[in-house]
Coordinates of C-alpha atoms in Angstrom, one line a residue:
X23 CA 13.4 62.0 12.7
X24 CA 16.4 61.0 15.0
X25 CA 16.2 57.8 14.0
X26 CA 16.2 58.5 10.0
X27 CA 19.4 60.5 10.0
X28 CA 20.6 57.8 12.4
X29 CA 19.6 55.5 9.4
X30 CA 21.3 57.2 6.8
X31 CA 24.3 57.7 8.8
X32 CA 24.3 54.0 9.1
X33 CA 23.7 53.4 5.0
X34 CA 26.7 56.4 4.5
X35 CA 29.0 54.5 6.4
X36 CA 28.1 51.0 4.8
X37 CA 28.4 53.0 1.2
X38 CA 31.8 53.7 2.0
X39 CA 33.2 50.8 2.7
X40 CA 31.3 48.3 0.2
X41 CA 28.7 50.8 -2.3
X42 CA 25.3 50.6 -3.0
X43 CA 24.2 51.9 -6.6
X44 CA 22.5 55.2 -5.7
X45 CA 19.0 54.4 -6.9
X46 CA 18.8 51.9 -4.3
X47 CA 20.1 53.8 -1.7
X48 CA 17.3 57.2 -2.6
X49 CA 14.5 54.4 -2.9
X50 CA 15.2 53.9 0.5
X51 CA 15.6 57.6 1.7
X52 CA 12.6 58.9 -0.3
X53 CA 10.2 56.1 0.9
X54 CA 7.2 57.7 2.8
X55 CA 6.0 57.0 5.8
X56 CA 2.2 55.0 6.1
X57 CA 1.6 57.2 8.5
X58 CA 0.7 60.4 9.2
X59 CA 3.3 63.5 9.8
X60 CA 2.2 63.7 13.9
X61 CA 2.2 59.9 14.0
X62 CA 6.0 60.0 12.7
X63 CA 7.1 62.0 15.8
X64 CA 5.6 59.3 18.3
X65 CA 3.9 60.5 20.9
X66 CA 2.6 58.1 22.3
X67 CA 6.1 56.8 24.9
X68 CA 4.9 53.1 25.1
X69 CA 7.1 50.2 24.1
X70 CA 4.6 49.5 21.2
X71 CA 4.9 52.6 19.8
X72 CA 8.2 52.2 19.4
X73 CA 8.5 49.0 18.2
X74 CA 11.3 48.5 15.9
X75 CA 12.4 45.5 12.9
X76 CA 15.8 44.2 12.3
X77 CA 15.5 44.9 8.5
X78 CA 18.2 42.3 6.7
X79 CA 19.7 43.5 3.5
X80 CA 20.6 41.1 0.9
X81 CA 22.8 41.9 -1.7
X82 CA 22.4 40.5 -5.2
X83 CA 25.6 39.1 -7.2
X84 CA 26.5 41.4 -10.7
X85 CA 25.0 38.6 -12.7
X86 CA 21.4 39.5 -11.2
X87 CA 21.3 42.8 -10.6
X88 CA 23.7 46.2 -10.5
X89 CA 24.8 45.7 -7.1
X90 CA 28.5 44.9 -6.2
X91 CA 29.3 41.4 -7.0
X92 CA 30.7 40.6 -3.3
X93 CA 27.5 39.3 -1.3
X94 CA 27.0 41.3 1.7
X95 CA 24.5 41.4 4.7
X96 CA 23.7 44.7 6.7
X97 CA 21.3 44.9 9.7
X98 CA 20.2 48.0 10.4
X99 CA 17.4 49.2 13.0
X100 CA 14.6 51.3 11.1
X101 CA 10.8 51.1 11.9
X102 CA 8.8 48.8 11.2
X103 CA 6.7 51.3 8.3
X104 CA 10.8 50.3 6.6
X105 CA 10.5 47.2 5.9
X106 CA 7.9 46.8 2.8
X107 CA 9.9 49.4 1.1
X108 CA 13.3 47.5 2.0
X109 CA 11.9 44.4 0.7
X110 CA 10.7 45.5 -2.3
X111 CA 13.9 47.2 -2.9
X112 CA 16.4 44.1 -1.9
X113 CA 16.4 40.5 -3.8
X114 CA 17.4 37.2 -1.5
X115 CA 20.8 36.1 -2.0
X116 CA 21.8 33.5 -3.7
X117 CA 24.1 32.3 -1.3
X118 CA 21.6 30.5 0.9
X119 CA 20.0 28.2 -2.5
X120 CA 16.7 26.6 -1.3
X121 CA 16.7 23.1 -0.1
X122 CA 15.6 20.9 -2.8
X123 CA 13.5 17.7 -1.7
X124 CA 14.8 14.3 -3.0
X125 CA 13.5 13.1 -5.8
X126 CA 11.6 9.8 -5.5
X127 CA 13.4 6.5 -6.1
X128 CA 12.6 4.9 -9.7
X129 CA 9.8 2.5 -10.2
X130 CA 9.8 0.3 -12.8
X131 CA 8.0 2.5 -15.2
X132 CA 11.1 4.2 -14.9
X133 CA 13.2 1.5 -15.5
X134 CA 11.1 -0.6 -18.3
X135 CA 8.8 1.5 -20.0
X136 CA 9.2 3.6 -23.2
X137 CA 9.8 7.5 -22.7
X138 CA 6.7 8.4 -24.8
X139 CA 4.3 6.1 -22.8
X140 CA 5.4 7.0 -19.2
X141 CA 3.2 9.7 -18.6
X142 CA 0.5 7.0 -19.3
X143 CA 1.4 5.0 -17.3
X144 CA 1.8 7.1 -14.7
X145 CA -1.9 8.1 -15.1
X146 CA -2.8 4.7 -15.0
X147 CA -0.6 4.6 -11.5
X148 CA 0.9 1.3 -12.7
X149 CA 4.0 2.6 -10.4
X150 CA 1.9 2.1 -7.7
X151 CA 0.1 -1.0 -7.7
X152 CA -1.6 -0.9 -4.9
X153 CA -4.9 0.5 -5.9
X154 CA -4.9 -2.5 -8.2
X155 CA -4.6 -4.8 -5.4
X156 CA -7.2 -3.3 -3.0
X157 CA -9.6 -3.9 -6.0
X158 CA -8.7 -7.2 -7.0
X159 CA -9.0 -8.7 -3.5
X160 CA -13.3 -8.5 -3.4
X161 CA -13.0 -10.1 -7.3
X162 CA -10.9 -12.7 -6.0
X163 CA -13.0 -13.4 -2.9
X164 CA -16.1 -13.6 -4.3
X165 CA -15.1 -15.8 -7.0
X166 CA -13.1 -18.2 -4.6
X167 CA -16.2 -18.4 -2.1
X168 CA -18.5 -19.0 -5.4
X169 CA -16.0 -22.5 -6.2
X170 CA -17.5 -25.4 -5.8
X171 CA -16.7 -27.3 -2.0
X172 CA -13.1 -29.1 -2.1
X173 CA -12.4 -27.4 -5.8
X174 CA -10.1 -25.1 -6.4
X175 CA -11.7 -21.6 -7.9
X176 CA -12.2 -21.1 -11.6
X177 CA -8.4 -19.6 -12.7
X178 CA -9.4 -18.5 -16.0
X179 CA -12.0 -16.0 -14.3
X180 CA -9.0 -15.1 -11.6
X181 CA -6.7 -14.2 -14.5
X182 CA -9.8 -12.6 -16.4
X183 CA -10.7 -10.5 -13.0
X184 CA -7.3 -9.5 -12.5
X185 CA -6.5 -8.1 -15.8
X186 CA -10.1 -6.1 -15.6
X187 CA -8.3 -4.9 -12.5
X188 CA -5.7 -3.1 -13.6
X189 CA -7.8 -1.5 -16.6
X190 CA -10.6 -0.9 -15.2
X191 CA -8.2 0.9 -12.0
X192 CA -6.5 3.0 -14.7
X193 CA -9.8 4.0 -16.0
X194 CA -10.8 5.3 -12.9
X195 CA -7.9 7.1 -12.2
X196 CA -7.9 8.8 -15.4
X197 CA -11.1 9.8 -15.0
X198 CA -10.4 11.6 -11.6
X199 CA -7.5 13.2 -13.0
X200 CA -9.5 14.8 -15.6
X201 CA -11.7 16.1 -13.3
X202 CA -9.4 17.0 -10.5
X203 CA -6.7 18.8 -12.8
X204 CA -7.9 21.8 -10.9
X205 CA -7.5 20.5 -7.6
X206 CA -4.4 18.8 -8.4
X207 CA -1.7 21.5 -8.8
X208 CA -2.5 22.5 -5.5
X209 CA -1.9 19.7 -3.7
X210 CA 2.0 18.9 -2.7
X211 CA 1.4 14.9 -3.0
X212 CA -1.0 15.5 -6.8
X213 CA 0.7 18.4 -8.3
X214 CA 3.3 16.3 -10.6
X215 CA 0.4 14.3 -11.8
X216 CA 0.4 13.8 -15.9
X217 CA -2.7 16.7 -16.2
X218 CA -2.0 18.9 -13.1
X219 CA 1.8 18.9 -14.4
X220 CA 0.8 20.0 -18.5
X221 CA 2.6 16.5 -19.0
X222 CA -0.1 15.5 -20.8
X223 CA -3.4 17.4 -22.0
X224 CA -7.0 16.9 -21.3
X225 CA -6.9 15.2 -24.8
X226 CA -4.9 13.4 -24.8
X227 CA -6.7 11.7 -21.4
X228 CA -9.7 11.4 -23.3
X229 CA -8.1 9.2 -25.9
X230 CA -6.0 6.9 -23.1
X231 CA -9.6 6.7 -21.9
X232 CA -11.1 5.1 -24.9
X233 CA -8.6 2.9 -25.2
X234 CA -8.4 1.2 -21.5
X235 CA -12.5 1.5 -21.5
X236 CA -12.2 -0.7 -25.4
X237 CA -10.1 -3.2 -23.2
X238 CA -12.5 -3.5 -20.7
X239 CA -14.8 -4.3 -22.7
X240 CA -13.0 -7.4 -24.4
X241 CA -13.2 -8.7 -20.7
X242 CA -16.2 -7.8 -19.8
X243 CA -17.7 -9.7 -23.1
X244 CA -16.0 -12.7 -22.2
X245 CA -18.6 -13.2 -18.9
X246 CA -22.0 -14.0 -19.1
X247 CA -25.0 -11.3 -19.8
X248 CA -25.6 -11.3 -16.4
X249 CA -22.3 -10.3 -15.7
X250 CA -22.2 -8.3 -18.8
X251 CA -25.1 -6.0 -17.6
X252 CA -23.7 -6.1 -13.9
X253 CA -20.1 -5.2 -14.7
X254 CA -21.4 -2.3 -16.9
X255 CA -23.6 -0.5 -14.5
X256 CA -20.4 0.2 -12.4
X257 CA -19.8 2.8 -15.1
X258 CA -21.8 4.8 -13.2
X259 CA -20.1 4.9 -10.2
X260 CA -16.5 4.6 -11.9
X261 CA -17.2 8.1 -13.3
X262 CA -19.1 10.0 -10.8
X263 CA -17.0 9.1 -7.7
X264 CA -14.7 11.7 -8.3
X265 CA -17.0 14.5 -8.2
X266 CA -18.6 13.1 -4.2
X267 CA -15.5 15.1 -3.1
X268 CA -17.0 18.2 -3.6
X269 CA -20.6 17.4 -2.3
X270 CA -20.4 15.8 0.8
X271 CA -18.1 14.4 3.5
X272 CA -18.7 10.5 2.9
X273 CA -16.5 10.2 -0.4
X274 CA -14.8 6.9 1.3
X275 CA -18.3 5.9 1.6
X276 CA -18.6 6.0 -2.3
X277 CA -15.5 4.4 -3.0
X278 CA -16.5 1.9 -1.2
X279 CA -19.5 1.4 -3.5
X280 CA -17.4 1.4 -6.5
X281 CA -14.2 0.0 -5.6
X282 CA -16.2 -3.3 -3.9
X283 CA -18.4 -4.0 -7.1
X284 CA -16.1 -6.8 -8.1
X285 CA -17.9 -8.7 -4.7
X286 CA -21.2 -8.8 -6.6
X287 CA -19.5 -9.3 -10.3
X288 CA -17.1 -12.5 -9.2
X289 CA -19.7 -14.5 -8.3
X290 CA -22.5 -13.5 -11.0
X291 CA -19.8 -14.6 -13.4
X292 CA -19.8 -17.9 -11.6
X293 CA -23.0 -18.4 -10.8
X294 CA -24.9 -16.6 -13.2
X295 CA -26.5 -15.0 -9.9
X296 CA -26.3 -13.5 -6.8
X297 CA -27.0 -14.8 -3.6
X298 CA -27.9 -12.4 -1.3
X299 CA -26.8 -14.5 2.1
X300 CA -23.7 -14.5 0.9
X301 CA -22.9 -11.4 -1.6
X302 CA -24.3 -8.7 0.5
X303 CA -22.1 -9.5 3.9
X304 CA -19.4 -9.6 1.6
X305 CA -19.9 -6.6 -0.4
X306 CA -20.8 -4.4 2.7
X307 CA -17.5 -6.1 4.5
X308 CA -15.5 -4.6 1.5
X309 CA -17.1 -1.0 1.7
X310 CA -16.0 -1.0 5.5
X311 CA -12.8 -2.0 4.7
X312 CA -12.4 0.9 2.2
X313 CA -13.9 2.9 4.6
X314 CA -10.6 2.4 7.3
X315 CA -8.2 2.2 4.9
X316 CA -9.1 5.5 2.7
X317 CA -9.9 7.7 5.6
X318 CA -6.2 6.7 6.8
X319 CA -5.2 7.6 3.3
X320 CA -7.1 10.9 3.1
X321 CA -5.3 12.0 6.3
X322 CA -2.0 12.5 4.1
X323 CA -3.7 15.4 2.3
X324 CA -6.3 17.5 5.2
X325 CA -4.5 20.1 5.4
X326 CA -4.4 20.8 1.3
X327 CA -8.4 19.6 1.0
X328 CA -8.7 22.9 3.5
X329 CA -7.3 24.9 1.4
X330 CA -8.3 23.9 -1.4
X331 CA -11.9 23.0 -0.4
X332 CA -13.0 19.3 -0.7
X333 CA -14.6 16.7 1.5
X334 CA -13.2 13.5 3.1
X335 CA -14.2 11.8 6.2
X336 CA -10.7 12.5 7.5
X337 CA -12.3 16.1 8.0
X338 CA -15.4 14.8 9.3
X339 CA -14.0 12.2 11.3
X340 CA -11.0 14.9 12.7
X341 CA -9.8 13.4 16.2
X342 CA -12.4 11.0 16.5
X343 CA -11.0 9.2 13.5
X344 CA -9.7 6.3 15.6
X345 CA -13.1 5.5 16.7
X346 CA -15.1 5.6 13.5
X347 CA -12.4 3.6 12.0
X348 CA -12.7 0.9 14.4
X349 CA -15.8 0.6 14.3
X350 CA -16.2 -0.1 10.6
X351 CA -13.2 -2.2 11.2
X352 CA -15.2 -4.2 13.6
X353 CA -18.0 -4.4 11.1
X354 CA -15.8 -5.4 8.4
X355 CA -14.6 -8.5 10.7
X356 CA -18.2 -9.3 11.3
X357 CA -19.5 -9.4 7.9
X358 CA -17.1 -11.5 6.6
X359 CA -17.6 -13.8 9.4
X360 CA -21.5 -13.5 8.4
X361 CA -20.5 -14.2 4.5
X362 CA -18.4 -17.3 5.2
X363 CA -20.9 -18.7 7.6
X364 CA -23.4 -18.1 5.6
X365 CA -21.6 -19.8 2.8
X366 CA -20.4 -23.2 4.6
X367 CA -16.6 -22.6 4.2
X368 CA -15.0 -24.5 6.4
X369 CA -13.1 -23.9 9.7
X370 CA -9.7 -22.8 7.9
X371 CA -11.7 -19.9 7.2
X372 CA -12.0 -18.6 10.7
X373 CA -8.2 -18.5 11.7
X374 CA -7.4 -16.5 8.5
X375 CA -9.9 -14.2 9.4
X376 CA -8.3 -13.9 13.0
X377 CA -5.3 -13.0 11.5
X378 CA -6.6 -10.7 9.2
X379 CA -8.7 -9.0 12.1
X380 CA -5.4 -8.9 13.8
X381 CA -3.8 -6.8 10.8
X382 CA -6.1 -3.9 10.6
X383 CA -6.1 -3.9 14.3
X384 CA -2.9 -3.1 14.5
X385 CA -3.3 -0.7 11.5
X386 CA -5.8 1.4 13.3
X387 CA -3.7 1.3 17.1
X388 CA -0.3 2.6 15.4
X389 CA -1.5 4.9 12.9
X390 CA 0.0 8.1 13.2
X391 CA -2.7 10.5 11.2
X392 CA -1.0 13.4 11.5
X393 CA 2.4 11.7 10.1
X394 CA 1.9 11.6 6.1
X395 CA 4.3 8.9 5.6
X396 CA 3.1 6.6 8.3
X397 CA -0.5 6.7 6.7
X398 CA 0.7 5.9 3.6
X399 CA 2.4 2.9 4.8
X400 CA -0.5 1.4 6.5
X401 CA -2.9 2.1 3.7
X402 CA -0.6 -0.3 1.5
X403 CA -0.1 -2.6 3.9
X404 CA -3.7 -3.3 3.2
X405 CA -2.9 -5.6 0.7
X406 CA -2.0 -7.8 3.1
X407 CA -5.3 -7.8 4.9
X408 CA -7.1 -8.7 1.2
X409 CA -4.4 -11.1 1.2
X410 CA -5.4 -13.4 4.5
X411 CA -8.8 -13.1 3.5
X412 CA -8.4 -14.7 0.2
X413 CA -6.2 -17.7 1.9
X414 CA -9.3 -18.0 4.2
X415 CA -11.8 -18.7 2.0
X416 CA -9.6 -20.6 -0.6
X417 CA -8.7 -23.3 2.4
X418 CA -11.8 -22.7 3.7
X419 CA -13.8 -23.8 0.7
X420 CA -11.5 -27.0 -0.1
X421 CA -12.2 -28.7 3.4
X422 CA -15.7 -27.9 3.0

């Protein structure tokens, strides 16, 4: 009891010399005790018992609330039981603003594209083009290895490949933002996506949908049936990929599957076939590949996929990433090794490959997985990689 007199005392004295409005001040007097009458007299002499808060009063400006307008800071030494009640009856100050995180540097979707269609593009990520380019590299391989020896590869079906690219990209990513609008607004890196923002409605996705899919279509018709039927059971996975997040802890591993697809598609629309000697080292070298750089990519956002509760092999990989990684780094290397053997490119081929062996080396050595922006650096940097492996087989092929 000594020590609430020795509290009002202290509020008296502040009262005098800068007033509180007396609600606040009985809210505080009047607030009872958690505990029990005996309890409040602390019997027990140890330091726990009594424990005591530095409670920090924050004084709101006239515009907020009826407290003076001077801003004002009092510590006083209550018990701890004080300091709900003092917190419910006290509003931060607006003197110490919250520090506002810089907003990200304009794209050229910024720059270039129409106010009304922004949002769209921005669900299409055609700000960030790497996603296009990490699945145009398998198209372009496979077609390039499918040329004929000393020819250059068929450019029509490179220009046709890479506008399917971008479309059927956007597709995808639409498709997991409809799905993951849920999951989105509570993630830090997601939550100003078009659907997880109210930018745009679910509606409105399903019509952007219809259109990029009607696009895709006017590619995909241009290709043979083969390829016709090939390119349009990737549907499939295209649309249930986002949904592996929830289920298990291999959704890389399904990416892979989907995002690789163009191995198998460039060369049916060559060759009217596939050749498995050639097309399967390939297409599993790509779903390693994905397999190293998304798990590097889902590192940026473990902590949120806790919370939140989705699977990625960053969680199942955990501090043993490194070593998974490498691995299916090493069996990346040694597939496409496999492929190009296996497809008489020529020895061109091989020092590319080095090189590009070299590149996700050093990805996976200076990775810093528990730095967000560091992973984000060397999962774009991965266009590079798709990059030396396309030189490869293009000089490869035309001194075969």
């Amino acid at each position: 009891m000594a020590l609430l007199r020795a509290a009002a005392a202290e509020l008296r004295r502040r009262a005098r010399s800068s007033p509180l409005p007396a609600p606040a001040l009985s809210s505080l007097l009047s607030s009872p005790s958690p505990q029990s009458p005996a309890a409040s007299t602390f019997p027990d002499p140890s330091p726990l018992a009594h424990r005591r808060h530095l409670i920090t009063l924050r004084r709101c400006p006239a515009s907020a609330s009826a407290f003076a307008p001077d801003l004002h800071h009092a510590r006083i030494l209550l018990p701890s039981h004080f300091s709900q009640a003092l917190q419910l009856s006290t509003s931060p100050s607006s003197s110490e603003p919250a520090a506002k995180a810089s907003p990200p540097p304009p794209t050229w979707v910024d720059n270039w594209i129409p106010e009304a269609a922004r949002p769209y593009a921005m669900l299409a990520r055609l700000d960030k083009p790497i996603g296009t380019w990490l699945l145009a590299w398998p198209c372009m391989w496979s077609i390039t290895i499918a040329a004929m020896p000393g020819q250059l590869p068929d450019l029509k079906m490179l220009a046709l490949f890479g506008c399917g690219a971008v479309l059927l990209r956007g597709a995808g990513c639409t498709v997991n933002d409809l799905l993951d609008r849920d999951i989105d607004n509570k993630v830090e890196r997601t939550k100003s996506r078009p659907f997880a923002s109210g930018v745009l409605t679910p509606s409105q996705g399903v019509g952007f949908l219809g259109f990029q899919l009607l696009l895709g279509l006017g590619i995909l018709l241009q290709l043979n049936n083969y390829s016709r039927i090939l390119g349009a059971s990737s549907l499939l996975l295209v649309f249930s990929y986002p949904l592996m997040k929830r289920f298990t802890f291999w959704p890389q591993a399904y990416l892979g599957l989907t995002f690789n697809w163009g191995a198998l598609l460039g060369w049916a629309a060559i060759k009217e076939s596939l050749d498995p000697a050639v097309i399967l080292p390939l297409y599993t070298a790509g779903i390693c590949w994905t397999l190293v750089y998304d798990t590097i990519y889902a590192h940026q956002d473990k902590e949120d996929d806790l919370k939140v509760g989705v699977k990625s092999t960053a969680l199942r990989f955990g501090d043993l990433t490194k070593y998974w990684i490498s691995g299916f780094g090493a069996a990346c290397i040694g597939s496409l090794a496999l492929s190009g053997y296996n497809a008489d490119l020529g020895w061109p081929y091989y020092p590319f490959l080095s090189a590009a062996a070299a590149q996700l080396a050093w990805q996976i050595s200076t990775v810093e997985l528990s730095n967000r922006s560091d992973c984000n650096r060397k999962f774009v940097s991965n266009k590079w990689f798709g990059a030396l492996v396309f030189s490869g087989i293009l000089f490869g092929r035309l001194v075969s």
